[in-house]
C-alpha positions as a LaTeX table, in Angstrom:
\begin{tabular}{lrrr}
\hline
Residue & $x$ (\AA) & $y$ (\AA) & $z$ (\AA) \\
\hline
Met1 & $-4.23$ & $-8.59$ & $-16.45$ \\
Ile2 & $-1.83$ & $-11.32$ & $-15.77$ \\
Phe3 & 0.79 & $-12.84$ & $-18.45$ \\
Tyr4 & 3.46 & $-15.12$ & $-17.98$ \\
His5 & 6.98 & $-14.71$ & $-19.64$ \\
Glu6 & 10.11 & $-15.64$ & $-18.15$ \\
Ser7 & 12.52 & $-13.15$ & $-19.86$ \\
Phe8 & 10.40 & $-9.90$ & $-19.29$ \\
Asp9 & 11.75 & $-7.77$ & $-16.55$ \\
Pro10 & 10.12 & $-4.83$ & $-15.80$ \\
Lys11 & 13.29 & $-3.18$ & $-14.01$ \\
Asp12 & 15.72 & $-4.01$ & $-17.17$ \\
Ile13 & 13.19 & $-2.50$ & $-19.17$ \\
Phe14 & 11.76 & 0.58 & $-17.47$ \\
Thr15 & 15.58 & 1.52 & $-15.95$ \\
Cys16 & 17.68 & 0.87 & $-19.20$ \\
Gly17 & 16.94 & 4.64 & $-20.86$ \\
Gln18 & 14.95 & 3.18 & $-23.47$ \\
Cys19 & 11.49 & 3.98 & $-21.50$ \\
Phe20 & 10.84 & 7.23 & $-19.68$ \\
Asn21 & 7.50 & 6.98 & $-18.31$ \\
Phe22 & 7.23 & 4.57 & $-15.88$ \\
Phe23 & 8.14 & 5.19 & $-12.10$ \\
Glu24 & 9.57 & 2.49 & $-9.95$ \\
Glu25 & 7.43 & 2.28 & $-6.66$ \\
Glu26 & 8.44 & 1.33 & $-3.25$ \\
Asp27 & 7.23 & $-2.40$ & $-3.84$ \\
Gly28 & 9.56 & $-2.49$ & $-7.04$ \\
Ser29 & 6.40 & $-2.37$ & $-9.17$ \\
Phe30 & 6.45 & 0.36 & $-11.94$ \\
Thr31 & 3.55 & 2.64 & $-12.69$ \\
Ala32 & 2.84 & 5.15 & $-15.48$ \\
Val33 & 0.24 & 6.95 & $-17.21$ \\
Phe34 & $-0.18$ & 5.15 & $-20.58$ \\
Leu35 & $-2.92$ & 6.24 & $-23.16$ \\
Gly36 & $-4.68$ & 8.28 & $-20.39$ \\
Lys37 & $-4.73$ & 5.13 & $-17.88$ \\
Ile38 & $-2.66$ & 4.70 & $-14.90$ \\
Ile39 & $-1.40$ & 1.32 & $-15.24$ \\
Asn40 & 0.96 & $-0.51$ & $-12.65$ \\
Leu41 & 3.29 & $-3.40$ & $-13.90$ \\
Lys42 & 4.96 & $-6.05$ & $-11.37$ \\
Lys43 & 6.74 & $-9.19$ & $-11.87$ \\
Glu44 & 6.55 & $-12.23$ & $-9.40$ \\
Gly45 & 8.39 & $-15.21$ & $-10.86$ \\
Asp46 & 7.63 & $-15.76$ & $-14.51$ \\
Lys47 & 4.18 & $-13.81$ & $-13.88$ \\
Val48 & 3.43 & $-10.59$ & $-15.18$ \\
Ile49 & 0.87 & $-8.20$ & $-13.45$ \\
Ile50 & $-0.65$ & $-5.24$ & $-15.03$ \\
Asp51 & $-3.27$ & $-3.55$ & $-13.21$ \\
Asn52 & $-6.07$ & $-1.13$ & $-14.71$ \\
Ile53 & $-5.70$ & $-2.69$ & $-18.38$ \\
Ser54 & $-8.26$ & $-5.54$ & $-20.03$ \\
Glu55 & $-6.78$ & $-8.56$ & $-21.81$ \\
Glu56 & $-7.96$ & $-7.02$ & $-25.07$ \\
Glu57 & $-6.11$ & $-3.89$ & $-24.36$ \\
Phe58 & $-2.90$ & $-5.94$ & $-23.24$ \\
Tyr59 & $-3.21$ & $-7.58$ & $-26.94$ \\
Asp60 & $-3.93$ & $-4.84$ & $-28.92$ \\
Ile61 & $-1.23$ & $-2.24$ & $-27.28$ \\
Phe62 & 1.11 & $-4.01$ & $-24.82$ \\
Tyr63 & 1.68 & $-7.23$ & $-26.57$ \\
Asp64 & 3.36 & $-5.40$ & $-29.18$ \\
Tyr65 & 4.68 & $-2.42$ & $-27.31$ \\
Phe66 & 6.71 & $-4.63$ & $-25.41$ \\
Asp67 & 7.79 & $-6.87$ & $-28.43$ \\
Leu68 & 6.20 & $-10.10$ & $-26.45$ \\
Gly69 & 6.43 & $-12.10$ & $-29.40$ \\
Val70 & 10.26 & $-11.96$ & $-29.84$ \\
Asn71 & 12.41 & $-14.75$ & $-27.91$ \\
Tyr72 & 15.42 & $-12.51$ & $-26.96$ \\
Glu73 & 17.01 & $-15.35$ & $-24.98$ \\
Lys74 & 17.67 & $-17.17$ & $-28.37$ \\
\hline
\end{tabular}
């Protein structure tokens, strides 16, 4: 699953101390066991790639989990 978001930065989110289950990989991506699935996130420009989830799971779970509907830059 790929989504586009300029201000979403996995490194900032997963290393700030508020999200403990993500492990940083050597390639800069982050891996976690989430709801019984192993997922991996990586940012490339404004593109965020989440491996091992469907588009439906992204919108049902992760869109709200990562609070992507809020513009934090404002």
